[in-house]
PDB file of C-alpha atoms in Angstrom:
ATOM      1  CA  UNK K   1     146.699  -2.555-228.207  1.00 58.00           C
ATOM      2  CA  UNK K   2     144.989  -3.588-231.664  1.00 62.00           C
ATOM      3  CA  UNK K   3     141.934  -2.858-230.207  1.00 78.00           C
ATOM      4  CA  UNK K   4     143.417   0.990-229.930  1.00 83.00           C
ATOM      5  CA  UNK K   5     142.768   2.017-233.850  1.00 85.00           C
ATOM      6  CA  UNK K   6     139.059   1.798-233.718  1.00 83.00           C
ATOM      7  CA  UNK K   7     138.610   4.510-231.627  1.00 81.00           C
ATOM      8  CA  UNK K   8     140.362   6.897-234.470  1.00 85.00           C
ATOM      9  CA  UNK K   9     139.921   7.958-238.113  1.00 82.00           C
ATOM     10  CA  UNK K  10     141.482   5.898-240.684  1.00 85.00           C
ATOM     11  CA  UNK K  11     144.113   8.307-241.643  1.00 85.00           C
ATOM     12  CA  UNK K  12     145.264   8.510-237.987  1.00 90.00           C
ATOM     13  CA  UNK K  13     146.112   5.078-237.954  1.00 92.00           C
ATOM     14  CA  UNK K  14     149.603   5.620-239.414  1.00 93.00           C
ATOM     15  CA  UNK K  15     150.569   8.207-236.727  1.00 95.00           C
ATOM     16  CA  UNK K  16     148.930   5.484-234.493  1.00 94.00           C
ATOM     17  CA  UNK K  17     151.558   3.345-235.757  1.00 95.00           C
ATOM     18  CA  UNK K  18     154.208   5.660-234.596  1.00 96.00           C
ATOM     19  CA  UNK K  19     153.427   6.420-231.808  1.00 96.00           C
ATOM     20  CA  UNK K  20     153.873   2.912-230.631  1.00 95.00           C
ATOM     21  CA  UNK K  21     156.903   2.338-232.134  1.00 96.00           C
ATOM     22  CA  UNK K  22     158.371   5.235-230.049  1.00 97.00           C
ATOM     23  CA  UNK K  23     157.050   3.263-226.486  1.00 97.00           C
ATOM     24  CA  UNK K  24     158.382  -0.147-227.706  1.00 95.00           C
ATOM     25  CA  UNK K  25     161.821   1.838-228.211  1.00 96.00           C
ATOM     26  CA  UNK K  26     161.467   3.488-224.723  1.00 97.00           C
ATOM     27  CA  UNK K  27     160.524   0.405-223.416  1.00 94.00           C
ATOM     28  CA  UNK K  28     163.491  -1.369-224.852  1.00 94.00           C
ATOM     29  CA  UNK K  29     165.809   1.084-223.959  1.00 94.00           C
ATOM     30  CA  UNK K  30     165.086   2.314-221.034  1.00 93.00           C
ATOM     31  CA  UNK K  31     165.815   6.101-222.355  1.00 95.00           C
ATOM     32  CA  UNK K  32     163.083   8.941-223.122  1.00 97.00           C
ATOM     33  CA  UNK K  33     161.734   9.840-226.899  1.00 97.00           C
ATOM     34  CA  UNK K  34     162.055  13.365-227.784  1.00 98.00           C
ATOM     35  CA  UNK K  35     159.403  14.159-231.200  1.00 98.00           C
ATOM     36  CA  UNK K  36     158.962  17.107-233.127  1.00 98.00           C
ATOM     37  CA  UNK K  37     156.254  19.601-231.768  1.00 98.00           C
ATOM     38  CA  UNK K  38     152.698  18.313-232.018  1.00 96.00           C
ATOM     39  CA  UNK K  39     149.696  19.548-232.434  1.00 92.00           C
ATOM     40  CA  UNK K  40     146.643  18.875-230.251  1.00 90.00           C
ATOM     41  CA  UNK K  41     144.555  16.217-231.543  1.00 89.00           C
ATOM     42  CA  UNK K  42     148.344  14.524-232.254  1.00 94.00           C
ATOM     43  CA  UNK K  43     148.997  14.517-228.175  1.00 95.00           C
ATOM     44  CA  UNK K  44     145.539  13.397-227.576  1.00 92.00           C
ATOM     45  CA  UNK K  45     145.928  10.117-229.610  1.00 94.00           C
ATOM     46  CA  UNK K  46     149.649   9.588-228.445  1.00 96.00           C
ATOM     47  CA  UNK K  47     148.337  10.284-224.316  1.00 96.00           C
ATOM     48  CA  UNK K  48     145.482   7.742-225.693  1.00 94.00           C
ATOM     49  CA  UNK K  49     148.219   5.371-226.694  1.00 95.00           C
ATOM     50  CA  UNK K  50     150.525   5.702-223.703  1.00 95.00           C
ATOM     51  CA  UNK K  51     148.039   5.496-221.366  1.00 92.00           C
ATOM     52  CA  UNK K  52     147.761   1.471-222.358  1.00 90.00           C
ATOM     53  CA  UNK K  53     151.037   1.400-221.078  1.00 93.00           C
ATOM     54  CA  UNK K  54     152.031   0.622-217.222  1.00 92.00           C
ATOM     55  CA  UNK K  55     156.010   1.909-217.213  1.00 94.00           C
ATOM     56  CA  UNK K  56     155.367   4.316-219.750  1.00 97.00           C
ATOM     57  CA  UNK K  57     154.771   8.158-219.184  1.00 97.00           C
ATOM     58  CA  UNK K  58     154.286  10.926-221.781  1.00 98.00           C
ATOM     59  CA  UNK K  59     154.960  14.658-220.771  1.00 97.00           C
ATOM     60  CA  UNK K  60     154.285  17.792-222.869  1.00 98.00           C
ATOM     61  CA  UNK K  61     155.741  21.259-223.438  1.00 97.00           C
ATOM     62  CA  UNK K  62     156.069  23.892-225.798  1.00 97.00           C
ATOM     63  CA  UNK K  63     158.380  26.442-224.489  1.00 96.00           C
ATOM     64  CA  UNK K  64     155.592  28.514-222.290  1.00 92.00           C
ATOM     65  CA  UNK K  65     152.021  27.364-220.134  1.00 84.00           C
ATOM     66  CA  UNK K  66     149.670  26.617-222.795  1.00 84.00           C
ATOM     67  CA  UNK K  67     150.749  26.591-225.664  1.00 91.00           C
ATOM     68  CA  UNK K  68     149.095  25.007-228.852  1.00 90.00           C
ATOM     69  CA  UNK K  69     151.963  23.192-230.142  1.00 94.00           C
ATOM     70  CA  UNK K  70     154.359  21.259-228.393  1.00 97.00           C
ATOM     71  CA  UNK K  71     157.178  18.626-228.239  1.00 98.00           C
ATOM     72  CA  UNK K  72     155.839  14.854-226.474  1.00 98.00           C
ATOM     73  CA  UNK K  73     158.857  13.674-224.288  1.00 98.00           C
ATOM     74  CA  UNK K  74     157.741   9.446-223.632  1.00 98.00           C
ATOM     75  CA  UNK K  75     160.138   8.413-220.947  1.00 98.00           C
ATOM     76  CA  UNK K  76     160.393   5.443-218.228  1.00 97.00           C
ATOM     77  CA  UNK K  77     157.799   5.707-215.422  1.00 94.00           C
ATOM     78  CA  UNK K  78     161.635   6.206-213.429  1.00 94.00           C
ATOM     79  CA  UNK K  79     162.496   8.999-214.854  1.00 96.00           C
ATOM     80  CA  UNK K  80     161.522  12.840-214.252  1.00 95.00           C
ATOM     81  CA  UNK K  81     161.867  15.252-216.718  1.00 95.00           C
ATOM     82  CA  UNK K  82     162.647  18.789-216.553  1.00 95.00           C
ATOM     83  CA  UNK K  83     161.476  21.394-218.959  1.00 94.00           C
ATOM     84  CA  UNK K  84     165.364  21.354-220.258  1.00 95.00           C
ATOM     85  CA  UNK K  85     164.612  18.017-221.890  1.00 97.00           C
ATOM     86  CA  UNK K  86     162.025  18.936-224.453  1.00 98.00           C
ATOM     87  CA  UNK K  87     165.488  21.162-226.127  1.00 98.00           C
ATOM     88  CA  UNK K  88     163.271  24.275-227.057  1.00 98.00           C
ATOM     89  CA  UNK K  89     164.573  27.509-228.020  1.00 98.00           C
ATOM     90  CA  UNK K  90     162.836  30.977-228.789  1.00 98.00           C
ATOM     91  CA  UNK K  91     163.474  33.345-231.274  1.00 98.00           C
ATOM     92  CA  UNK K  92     162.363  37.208-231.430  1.00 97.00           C
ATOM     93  CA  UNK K  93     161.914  38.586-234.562  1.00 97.00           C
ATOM     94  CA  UNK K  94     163.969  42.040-235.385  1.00 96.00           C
ATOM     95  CA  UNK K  95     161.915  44.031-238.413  1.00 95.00           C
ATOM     96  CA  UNK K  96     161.734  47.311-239.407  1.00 93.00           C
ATOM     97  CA  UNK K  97     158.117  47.920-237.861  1.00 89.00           C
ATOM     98  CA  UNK K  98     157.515  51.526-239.652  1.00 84.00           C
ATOM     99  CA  UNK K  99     157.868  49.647-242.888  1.00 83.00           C
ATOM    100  CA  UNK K 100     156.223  46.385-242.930  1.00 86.00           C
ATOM    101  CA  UNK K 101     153.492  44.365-241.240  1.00 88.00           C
ATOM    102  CA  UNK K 102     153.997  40.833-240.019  1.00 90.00           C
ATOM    103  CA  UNK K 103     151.561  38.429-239.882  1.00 86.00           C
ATOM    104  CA  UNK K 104     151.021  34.940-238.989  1.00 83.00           C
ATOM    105  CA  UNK K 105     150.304  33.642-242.604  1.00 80.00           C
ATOM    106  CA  UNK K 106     153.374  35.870-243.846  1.00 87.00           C
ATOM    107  CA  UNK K 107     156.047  34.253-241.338  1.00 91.00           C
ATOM    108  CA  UNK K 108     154.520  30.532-241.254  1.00 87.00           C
ATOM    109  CA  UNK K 109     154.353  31.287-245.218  1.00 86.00           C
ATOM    110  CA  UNK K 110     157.864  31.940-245.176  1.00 91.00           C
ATOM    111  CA  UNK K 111     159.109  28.827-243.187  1.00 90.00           C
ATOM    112  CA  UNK K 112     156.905  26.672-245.280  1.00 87.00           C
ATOM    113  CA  UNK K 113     158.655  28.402-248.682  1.00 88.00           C
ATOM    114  CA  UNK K 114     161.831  27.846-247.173  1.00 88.00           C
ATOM    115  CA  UNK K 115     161.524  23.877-247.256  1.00 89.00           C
ATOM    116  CA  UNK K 116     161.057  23.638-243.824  1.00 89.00           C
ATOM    117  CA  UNK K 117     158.840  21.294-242.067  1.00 90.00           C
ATOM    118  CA  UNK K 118     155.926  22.369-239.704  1.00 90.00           C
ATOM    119  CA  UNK K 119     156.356  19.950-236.814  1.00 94.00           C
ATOM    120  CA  UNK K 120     160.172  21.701-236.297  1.00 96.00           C
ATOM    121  CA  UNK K 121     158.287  24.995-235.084  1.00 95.00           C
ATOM    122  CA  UNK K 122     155.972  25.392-232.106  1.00 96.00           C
ATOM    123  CA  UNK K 123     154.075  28.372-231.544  1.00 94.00           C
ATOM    124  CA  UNK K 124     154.440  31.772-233.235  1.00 93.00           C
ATOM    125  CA  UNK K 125     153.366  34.756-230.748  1.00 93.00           C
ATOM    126  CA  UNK K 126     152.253  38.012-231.419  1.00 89.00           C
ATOM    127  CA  UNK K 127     151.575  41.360-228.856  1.00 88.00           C
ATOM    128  CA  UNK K 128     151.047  44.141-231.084  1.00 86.00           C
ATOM    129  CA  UNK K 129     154.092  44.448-233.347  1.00 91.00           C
ATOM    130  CA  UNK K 130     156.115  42.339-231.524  1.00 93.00           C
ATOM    131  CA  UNK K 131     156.591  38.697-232.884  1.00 95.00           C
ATOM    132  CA  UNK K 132     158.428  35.462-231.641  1.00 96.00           C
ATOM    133  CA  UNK K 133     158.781  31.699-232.569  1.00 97.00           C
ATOM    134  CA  UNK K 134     159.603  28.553-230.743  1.00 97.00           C
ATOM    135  CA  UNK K 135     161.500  26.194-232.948  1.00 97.00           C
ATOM    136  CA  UNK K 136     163.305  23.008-231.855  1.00 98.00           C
ATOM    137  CA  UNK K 137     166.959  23.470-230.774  1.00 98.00           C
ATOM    138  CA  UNK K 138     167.995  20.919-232.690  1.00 97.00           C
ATOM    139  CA  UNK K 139     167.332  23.325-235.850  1.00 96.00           C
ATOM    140  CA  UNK K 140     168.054  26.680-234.777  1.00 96.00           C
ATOM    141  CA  UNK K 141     171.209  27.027-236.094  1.00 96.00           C
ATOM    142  CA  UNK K 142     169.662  26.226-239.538  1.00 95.00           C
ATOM    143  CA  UNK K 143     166.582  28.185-239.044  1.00 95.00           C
ATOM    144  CA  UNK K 144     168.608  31.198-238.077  1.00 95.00           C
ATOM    145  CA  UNK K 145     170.816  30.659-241.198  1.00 95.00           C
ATOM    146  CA  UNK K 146     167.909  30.620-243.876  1.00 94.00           C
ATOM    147  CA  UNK K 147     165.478  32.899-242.409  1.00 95.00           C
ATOM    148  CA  UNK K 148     166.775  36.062-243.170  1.00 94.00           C
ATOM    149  CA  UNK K 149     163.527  37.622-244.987  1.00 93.00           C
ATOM    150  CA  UNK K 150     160.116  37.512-244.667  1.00 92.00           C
ATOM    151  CA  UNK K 151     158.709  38.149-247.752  1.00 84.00           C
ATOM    152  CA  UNK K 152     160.901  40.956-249.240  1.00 85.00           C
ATOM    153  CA  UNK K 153     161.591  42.257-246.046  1.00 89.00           C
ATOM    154  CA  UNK K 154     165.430  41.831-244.132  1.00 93.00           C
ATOM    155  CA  UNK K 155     164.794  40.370-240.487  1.00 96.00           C
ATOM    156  CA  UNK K 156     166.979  39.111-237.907  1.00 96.00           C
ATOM    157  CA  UNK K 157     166.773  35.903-235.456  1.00 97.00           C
ATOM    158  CA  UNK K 158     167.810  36.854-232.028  1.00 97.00           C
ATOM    159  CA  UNK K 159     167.515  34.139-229.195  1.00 97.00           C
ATOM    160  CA  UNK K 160     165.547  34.626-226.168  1.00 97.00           C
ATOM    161  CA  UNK K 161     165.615  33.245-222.986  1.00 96.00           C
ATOM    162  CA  UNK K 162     161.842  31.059-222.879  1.00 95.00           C
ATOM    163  CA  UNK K 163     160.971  33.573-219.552  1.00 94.00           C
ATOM    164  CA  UNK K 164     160.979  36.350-222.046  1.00 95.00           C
ATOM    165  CA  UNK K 165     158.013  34.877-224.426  1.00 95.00           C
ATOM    166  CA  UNK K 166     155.161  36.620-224.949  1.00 92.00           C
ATOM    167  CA  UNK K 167     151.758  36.074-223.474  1.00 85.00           C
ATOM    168  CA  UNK K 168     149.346  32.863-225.099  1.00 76.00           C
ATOM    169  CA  UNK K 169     145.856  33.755-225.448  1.00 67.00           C
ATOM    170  CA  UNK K 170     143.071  31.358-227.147  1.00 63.00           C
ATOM    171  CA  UNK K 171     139.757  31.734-225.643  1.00 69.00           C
ATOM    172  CA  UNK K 172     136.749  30.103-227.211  1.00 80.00           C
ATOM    173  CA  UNK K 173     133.287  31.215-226.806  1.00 86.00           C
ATOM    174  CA  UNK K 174     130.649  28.919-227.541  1.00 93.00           C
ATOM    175  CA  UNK K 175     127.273  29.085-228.995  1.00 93.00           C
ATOM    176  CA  UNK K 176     124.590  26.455-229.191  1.00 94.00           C
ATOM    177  CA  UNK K 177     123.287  25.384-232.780  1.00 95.00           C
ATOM    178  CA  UNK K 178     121.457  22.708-234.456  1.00 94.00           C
ATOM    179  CA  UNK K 179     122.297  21.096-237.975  1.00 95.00           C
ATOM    180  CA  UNK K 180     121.059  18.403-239.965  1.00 94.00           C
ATOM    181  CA  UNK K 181     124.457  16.889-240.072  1.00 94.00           C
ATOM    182  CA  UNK K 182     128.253  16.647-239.278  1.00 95.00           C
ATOM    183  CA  UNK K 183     129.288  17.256-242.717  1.00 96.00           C
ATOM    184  CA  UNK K 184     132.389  19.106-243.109  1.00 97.00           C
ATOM    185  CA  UNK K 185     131.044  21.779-245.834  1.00 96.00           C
ATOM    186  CA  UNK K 186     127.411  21.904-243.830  1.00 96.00           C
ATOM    187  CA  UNK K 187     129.739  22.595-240.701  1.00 96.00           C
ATOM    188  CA  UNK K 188     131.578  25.376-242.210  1.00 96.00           C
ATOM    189  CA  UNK K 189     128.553  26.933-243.596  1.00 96.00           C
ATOM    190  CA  UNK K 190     127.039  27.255-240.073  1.00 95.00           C
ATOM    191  CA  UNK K 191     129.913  28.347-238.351  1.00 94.00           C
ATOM    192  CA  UNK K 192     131.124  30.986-240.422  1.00 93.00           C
ATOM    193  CA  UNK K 193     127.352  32.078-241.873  1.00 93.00           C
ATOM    194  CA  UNK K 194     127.641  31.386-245.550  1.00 95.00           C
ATOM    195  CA  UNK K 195     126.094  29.374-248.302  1.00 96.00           C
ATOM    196  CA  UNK K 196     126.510  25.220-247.887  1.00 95.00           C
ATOM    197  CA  UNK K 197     127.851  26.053-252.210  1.00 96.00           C
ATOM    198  CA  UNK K 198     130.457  28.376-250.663  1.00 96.00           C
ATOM    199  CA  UNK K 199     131.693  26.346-247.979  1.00 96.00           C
ATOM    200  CA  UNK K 200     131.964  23.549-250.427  1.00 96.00           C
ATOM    201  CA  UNK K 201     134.230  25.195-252.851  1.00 96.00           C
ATOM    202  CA  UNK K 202     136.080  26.154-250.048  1.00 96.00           C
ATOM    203  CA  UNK K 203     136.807  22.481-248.836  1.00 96.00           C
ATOM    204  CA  UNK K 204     137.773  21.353-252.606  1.00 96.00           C
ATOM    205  CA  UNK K 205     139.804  24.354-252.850  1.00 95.00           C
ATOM    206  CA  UNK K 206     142.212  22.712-250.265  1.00 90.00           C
ATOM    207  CA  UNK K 207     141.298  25.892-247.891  1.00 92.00           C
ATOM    208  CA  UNK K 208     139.900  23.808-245.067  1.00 94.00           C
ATOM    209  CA  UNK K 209     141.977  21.563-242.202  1.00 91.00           C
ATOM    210  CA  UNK K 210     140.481  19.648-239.755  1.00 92.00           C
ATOM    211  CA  UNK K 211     142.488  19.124-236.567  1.00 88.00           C
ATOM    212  CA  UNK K 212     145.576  20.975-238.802  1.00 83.00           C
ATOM    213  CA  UNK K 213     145.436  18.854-241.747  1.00 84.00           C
ATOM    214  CA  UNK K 214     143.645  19.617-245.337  1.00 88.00           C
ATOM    215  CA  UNK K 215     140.270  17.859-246.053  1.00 92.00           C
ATOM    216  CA  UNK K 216     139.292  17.783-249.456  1.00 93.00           C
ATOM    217  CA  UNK K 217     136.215  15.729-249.265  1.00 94.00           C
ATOM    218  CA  UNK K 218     132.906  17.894-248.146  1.00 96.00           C
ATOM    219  CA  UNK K 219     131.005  15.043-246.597  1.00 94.00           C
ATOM    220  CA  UNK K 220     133.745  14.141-244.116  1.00 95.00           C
ATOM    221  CA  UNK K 221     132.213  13.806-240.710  1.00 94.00           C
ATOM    222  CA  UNK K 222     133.415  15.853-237.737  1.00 94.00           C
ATOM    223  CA  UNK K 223     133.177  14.948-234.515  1.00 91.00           C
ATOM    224  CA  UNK K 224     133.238  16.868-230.791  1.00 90.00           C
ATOM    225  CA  UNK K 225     136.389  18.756-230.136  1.00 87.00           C
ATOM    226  CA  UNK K 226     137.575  18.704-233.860  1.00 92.00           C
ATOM    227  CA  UNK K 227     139.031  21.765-234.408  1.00 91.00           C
ATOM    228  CA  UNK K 228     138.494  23.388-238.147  1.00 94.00           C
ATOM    229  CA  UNK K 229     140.172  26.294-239.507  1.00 90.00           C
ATOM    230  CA  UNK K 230     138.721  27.871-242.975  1.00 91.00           C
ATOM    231  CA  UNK K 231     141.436  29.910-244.843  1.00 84.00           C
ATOM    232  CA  UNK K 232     140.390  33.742-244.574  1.00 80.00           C
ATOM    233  CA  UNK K 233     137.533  32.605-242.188  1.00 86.00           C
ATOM    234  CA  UNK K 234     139.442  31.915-238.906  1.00 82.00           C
ATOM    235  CA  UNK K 235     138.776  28.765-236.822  1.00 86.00           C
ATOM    236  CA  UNK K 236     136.062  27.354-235.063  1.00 92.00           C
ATOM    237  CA  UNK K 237     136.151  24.308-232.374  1.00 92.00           C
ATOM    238  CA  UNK K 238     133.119  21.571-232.024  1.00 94.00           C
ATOM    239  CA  UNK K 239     131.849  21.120-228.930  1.00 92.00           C
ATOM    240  CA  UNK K 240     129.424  18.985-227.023  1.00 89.00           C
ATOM    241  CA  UNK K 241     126.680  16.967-229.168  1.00 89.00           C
ATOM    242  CA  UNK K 242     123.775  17.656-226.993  1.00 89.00           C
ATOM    243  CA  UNK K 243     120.955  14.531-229.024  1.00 90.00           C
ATOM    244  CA  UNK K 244     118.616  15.815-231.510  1.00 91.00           C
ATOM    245  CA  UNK K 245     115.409  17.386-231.638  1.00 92.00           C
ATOM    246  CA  UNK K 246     112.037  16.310-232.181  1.00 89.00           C
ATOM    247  CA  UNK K 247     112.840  17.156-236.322  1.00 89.00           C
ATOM    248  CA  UNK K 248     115.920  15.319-235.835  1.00 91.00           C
ATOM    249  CA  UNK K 249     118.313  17.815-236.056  1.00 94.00           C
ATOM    250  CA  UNK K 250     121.584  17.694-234.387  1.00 95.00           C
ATOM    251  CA  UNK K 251     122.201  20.181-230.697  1.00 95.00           C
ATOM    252  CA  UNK K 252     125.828  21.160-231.058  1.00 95.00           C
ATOM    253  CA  UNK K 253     128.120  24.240-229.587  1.00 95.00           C
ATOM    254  CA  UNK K 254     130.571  25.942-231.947  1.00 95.00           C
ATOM    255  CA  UNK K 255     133.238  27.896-230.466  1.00 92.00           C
ATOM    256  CA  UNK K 256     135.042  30.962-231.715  1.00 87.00           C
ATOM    257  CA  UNK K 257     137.956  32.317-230.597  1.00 72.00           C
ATOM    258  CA  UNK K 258     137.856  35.595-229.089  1.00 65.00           C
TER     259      UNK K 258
END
């Protein structure tokens, strides 16, 4: 499997790492791996990595049909696993709605305040002013425990059975470009319409992730299916490289979500 790392970025060769150790153990033991929820571009490298693997399966869930984040269960090509496995539980969030406004930011802000890892929550959903979190089992108890505020507003944690989640939507619409290169700050000027100076600042300003982790440098390459979210901007999601034109500029699609 050496072979494996030169098909990823550098500093995805550590997760890499991981990732194998968790098969080895399965493969050892003969019992499943349960990890923290992932991200995408996380359970395309560890598929990538199990794939290479005859006995060796890897299922994903993340509480409800597709979901952004979820928890990677590796198990035994013997054994089938049940959605009961992956130890998920959902929490509703009780506010006073004519006094506040909950947001996204305000709630992952919160968690993050709070000490608490990302990789211990899944998805936070939102239909009007209703609001919900998956976190992992494992941690609800604790979760429910410390978050009792969400900025200086009371809440309360109730538990929900997963049926009860509300609706995932993440639609992208795509638009074909051309740019003179796969810089990260020439990338975020294009997608988001602003100055190459801008985007730059942007990027050393720490406001930038690629694929859900912060890029600092502004001539970091991206590459198709990266996904790249710009603090106050939104995100965007490459797709296809479609060759260059006669000046040698590069055919892309950028996505939006709708």
């Amino acid at each position: 499997m050496e072979g494996i790392y030169q098909h990823f970025r550098a500093e995805e060769h550590a997760f890499i790492d991981a990732t194998l150790e968790w098969i080895v153990q399965v493969e050892d033991q003969y019992t499943p791996h349960l990890t923290d929820f992932m991200d995408p571009r996380q359970r395309y490298i560890l598929e990538t990595v199990v794939g290479g693997y005859e006995h060796v399966k890897v299922k994903f869930w993340g509480g409800v049909n597709h979901a952004e984040r979820r928890r990677a269960l590796i198990y035994p090509d013997y054994y089938e696993p049940t959605d009961a496995d992956f130890n998920i539980t959902l929490f509703d969030i009780r506010y006073p709605v004519k006094f506040t406004t909950l947001t996204h930011q305000k709630i992952l802000g919160t968690m993050m305040s709070l000490g608490m890892k990302r990789d211990i929550f899944g998805d936070i959903l939102t239909q009007a002013e209703l609001w919900q979190f998956f976190v992992m089992a494992e941690m609800k108890d604790y979760v429910s425990l410390q978050l009792d505020k969400i900025g200086k507003v009371n809440v309360m944690l109730e538990e929900i059975p997963l049926i009860d989640s509300l609706p995932v939507h993440l639609d992208w619409e795509f638009t074909s470009t051309t740019i003179t290169s796969l810089r990260l700050d020439l990338v975020v000027a294009t997608a988001h319409n602003i100055s190459r100076q801008k985007a730059k600042q942007l990027v050393q300003a720490k406001l930038v992730k690629v694929n859900w982790k912060t890029v600092e440098n502004p001539d970091f390459e991206c590459e198709e299916k990266d996904i790249i979210s710009v603090r106050g901007f939104g995100r965007v999601k490459l797709g296809e490289i479609n060759g260059h034109t006669k000046k040698d500029k590069i055919r892309i699609e950028i996505g939006h979500l709708k």
